[in-house]
Coordinates of C-alpha atoms in Angstrom, one line a residue:
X309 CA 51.6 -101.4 -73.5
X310 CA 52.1 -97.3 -72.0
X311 CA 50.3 -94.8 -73.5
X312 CA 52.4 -91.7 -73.9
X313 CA 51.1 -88.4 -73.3
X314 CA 51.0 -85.4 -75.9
X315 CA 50.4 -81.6 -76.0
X316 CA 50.3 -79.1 -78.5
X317 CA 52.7 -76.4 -78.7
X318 CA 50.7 -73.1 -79.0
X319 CA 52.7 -70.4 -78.9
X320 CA 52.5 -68.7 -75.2
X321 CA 52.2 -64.8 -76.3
X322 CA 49.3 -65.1 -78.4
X323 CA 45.4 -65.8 -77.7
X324 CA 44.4 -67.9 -81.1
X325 CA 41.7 -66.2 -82.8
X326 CA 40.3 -65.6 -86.3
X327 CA 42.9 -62.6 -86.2
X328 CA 46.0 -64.6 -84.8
X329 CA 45.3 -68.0 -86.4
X330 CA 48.3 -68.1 -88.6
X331 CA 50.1 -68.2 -85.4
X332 CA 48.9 -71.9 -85.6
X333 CA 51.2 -72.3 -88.7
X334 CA 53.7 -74.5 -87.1
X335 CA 52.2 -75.5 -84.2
X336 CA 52.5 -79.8 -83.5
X337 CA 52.1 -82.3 -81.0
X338 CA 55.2 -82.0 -78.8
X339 CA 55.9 -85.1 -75.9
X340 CA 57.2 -82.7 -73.5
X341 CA 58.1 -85.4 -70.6
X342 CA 61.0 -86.6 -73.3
X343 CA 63.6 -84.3 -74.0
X344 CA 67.3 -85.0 -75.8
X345 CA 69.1 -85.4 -79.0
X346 CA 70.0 -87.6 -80.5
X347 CA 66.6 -88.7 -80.0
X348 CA 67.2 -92.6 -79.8
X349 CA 70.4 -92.1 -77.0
X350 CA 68.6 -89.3 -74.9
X351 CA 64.7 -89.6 -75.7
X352 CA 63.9 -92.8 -76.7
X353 CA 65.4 -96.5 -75.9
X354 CA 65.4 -99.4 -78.2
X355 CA 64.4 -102.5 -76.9
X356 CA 66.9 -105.1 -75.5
X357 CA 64.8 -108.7 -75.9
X358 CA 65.5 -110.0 -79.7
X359 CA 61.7 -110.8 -80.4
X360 CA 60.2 -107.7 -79.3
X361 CA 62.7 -105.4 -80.3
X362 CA 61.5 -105.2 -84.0
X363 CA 58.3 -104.0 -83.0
X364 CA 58.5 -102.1 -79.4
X365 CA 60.4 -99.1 -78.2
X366 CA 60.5 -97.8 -74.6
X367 CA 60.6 -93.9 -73.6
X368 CA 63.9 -92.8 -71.6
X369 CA 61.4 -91.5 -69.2
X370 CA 59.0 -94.0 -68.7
X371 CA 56.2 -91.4 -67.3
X372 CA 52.8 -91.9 -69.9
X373 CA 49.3 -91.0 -69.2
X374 CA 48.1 -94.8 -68.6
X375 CA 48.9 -97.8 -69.9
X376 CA 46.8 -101.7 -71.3
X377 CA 47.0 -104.5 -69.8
X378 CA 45.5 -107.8 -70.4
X379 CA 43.9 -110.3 -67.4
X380 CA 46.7 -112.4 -67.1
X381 CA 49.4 -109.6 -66.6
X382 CA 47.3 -108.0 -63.8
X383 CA 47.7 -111.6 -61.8
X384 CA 50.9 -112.0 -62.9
X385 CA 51.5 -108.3 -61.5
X386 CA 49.9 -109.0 -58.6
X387 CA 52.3 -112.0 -57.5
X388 CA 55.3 -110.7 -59.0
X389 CA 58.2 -109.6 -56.0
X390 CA 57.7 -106.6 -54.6
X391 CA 55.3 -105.3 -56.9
X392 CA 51.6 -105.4 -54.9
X393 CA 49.9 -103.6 -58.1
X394 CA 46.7 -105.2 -56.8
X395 CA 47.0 -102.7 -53.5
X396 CA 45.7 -99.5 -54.0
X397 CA 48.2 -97.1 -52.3
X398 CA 49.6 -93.6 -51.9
X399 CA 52.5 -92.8 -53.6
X400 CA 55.9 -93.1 -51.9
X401 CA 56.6 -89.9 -49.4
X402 CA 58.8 -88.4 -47.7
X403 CA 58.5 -89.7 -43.5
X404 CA 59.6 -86.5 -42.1
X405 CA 57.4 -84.6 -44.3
X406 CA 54.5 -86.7 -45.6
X407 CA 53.6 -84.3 -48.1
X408 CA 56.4 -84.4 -49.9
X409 CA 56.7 -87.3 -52.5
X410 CA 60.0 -88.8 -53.4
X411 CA 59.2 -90.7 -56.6
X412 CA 56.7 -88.5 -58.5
X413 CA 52.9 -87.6 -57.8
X414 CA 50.1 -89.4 -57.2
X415 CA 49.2 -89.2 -60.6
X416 CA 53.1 -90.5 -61.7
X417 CA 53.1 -93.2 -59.1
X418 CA 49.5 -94.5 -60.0
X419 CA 50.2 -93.8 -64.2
X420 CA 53.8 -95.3 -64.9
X421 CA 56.7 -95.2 -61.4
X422 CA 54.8 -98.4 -59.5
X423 CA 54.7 -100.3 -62.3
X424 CA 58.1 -99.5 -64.2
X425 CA 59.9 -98.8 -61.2
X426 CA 62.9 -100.5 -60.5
X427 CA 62.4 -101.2 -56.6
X428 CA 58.5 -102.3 -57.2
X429 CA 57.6 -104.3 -59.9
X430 CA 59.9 -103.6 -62.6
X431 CA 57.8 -104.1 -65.8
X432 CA 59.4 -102.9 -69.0
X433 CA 57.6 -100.1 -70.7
X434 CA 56.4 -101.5 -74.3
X435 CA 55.2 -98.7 -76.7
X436 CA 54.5 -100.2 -80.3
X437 CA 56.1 -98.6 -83.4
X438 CA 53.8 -99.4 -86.0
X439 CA 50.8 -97.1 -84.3
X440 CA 52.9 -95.1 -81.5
X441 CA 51.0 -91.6 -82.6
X442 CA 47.3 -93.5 -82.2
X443 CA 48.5 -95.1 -78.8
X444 CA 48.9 -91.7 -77.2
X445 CA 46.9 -89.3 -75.1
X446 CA 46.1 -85.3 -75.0
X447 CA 46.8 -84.2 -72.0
X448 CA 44.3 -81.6 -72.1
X449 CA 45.2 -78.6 -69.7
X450 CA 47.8 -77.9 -72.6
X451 CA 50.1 -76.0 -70.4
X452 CA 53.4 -78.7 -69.6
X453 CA 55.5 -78.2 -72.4
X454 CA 55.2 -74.0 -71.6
X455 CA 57.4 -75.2 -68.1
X456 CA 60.2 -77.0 -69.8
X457 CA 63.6 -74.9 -69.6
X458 CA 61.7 -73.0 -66.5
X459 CA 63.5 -73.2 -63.0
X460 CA 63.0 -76.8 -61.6
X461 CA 61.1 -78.1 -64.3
X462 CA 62.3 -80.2 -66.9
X463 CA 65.6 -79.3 -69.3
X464 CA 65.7 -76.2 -66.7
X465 CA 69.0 -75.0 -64.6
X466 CA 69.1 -71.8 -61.8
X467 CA 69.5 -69.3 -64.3
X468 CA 66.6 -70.2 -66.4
X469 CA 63.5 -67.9 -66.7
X470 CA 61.2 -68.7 -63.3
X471 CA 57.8 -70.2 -63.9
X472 CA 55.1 -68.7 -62.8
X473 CA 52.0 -69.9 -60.7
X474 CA 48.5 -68.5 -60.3
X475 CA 48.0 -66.3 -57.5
X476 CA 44.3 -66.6 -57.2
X477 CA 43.8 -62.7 -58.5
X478 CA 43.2 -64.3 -62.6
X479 CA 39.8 -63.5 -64.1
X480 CA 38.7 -65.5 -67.0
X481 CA 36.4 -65.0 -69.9
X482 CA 34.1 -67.6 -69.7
X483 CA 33.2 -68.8 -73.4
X484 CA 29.9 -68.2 -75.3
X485 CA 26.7 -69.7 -73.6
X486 CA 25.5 -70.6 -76.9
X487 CA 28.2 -73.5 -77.5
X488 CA 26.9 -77.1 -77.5
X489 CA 28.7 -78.9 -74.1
X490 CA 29.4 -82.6 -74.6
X491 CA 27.7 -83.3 -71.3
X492 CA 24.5 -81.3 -72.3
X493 CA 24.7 -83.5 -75.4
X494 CA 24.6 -86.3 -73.5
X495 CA 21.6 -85.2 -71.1
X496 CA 19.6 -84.6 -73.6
X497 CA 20.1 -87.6 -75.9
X498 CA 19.7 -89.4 -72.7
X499 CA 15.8 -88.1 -72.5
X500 CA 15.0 -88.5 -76.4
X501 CA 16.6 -92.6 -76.5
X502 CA 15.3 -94.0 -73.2
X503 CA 16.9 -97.3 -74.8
X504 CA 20.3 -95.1 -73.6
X505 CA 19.1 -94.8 -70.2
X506 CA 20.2 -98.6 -69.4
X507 CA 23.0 -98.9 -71.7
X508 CA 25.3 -99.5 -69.1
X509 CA 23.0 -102.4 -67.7
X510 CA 23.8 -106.3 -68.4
X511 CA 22.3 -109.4 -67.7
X512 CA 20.9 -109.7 -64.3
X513 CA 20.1 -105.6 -64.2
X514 CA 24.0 -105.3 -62.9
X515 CA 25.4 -101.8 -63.6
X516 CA 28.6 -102.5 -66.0
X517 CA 29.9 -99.3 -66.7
X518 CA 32.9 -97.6 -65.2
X519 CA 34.0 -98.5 -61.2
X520 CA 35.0 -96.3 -58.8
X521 CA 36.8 -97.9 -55.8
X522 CA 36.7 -96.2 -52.2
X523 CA 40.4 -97.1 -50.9
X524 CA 42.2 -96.9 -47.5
X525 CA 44.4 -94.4 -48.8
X526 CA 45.5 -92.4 -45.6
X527 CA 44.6 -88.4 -46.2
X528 CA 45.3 -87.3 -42.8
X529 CA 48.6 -85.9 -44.2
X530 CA 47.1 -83.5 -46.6
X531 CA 46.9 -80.1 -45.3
X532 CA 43.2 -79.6 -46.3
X533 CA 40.5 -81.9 -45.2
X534 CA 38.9 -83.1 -48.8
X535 CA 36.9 -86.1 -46.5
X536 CA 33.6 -84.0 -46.9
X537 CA 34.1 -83.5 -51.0
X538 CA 35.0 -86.7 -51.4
X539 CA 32.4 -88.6 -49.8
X540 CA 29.6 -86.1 -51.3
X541 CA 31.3 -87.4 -55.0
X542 CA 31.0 -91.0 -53.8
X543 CA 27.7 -90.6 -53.1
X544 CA 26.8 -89.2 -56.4
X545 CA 28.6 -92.0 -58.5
X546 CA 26.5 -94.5 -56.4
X547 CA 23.4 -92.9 -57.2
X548 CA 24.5 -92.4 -60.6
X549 CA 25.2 -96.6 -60.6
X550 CA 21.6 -97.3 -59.2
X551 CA 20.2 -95.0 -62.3
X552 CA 21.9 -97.3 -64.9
X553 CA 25.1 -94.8 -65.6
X554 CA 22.1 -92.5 -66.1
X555 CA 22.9 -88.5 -65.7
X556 CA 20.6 -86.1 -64.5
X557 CA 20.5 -82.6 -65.2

């Protein structure tokens, strides 16, 4: 089952505020990734197999944010012809230019083109009709659907409007110190419960939250060295493991 990614369509002129907030009138969730009308011949795909088709649709485009899958599919995955979900890999590249990917980003290849892809393994994306707005995800920078009809983005041509890129000169107003941060929420409830502190402890005193999994992945192509960052991160999450899934301030 994919999980289809959303944003919401603010207009791009206006900063929302207490004096701009009818400019929120008509905004909505847009899928930007899925463009084309009729919808259901350019956007959306019905599905082909007589049993599932009542109940299933597929995006033109299979990109999503993630996608479910039980036990059994991630074995049968793992065996199925040219498919090697079970490897943990970089994303196909360019060999002239490693740098330059030739079916999508890291985040693409990892999220939807290695598993729906037709030359690796070739699954059919299943999105369910009945709950399709609950089985989707914010994609929370907000900013996607502001590229399509830009120069080489999506629904774009040459003499579309160019889109622009930071140049490192932006200064941002940071928001009010007083606001309540979801992870100082968590700190905090953290010290008054200590029942929370070893939540994410089962039987045995085995950690059992979320894994992170230090690959093989060759970075020698990337033109900054992120070998330092990332092994300073990896040693956080394991000390964050020996704690219980316990943050410290």
């Amino acid at each position: 089952v994919g999980i289809v990614r959303y944003e919401y369509d603010f207009p791009e002129n206006v900063v929302i505020t207490d004096k701009t907030r009818h400019a929120t009138e008509n905004v909505t969730r847009v899928y930007w990734e899925h463009l084309g009308k009729p919808i259901f011949e350019k956007a959306v795909d019905k599905v082909e197999d007589e049993a599932l088709s009542p109940y299933y649709i597929s995006m033109h485009l299979h990109h999503q944010g993630m996608y479910l899958a039980t036990a059994s599919l991630l074995k049968a995955w793992k065996d199925r012809k040219n498919c090697r979900f079970d490897e943990i890999r970089d994303r196909p590249s360019n060999p002239k230019n490693p740098s330059q990917p030739t079916e999508g980003t890291q985040r693409v290849w990892m999220s939807s083109q290695m598993l729906y892809g037709g030359r690796h393994c070739g699954v059919k994306q299943l999105l369910p009709v009945d709950n399709f707005g609950q089985l989707t995800v914010l994609h929370l920078p907000n900013k996607n659907y502001r590229r399509v009809g830009k120069q080489g983005r999506i629904g774009g041509n040459d003499n579309a409007p160019k889109n622009e890129f930071s140049d490192g000169t932006e200064v941002f107003q940071r928001s009010h110190p007083l606001l309540l941060k979801a992870l100082e929420l968590h700190v905090e409830m953290k010290k008054e419960f200590p029942n929370l502190q070893k939540s994410n402890i089962g039987d045995g005193g085995q950690y059992t939250g979320v894994r992170v999994v230090d690959t093989d992945v060759k970075r020698h192509h990337f033109h900054k060295d992120h070998k330092t960052a990332f092994e300073k991160r990896l040693n956080a999450y394991k000390d964050y493991v020996s704690r219980g899934g316990y943050l410290i301030e």
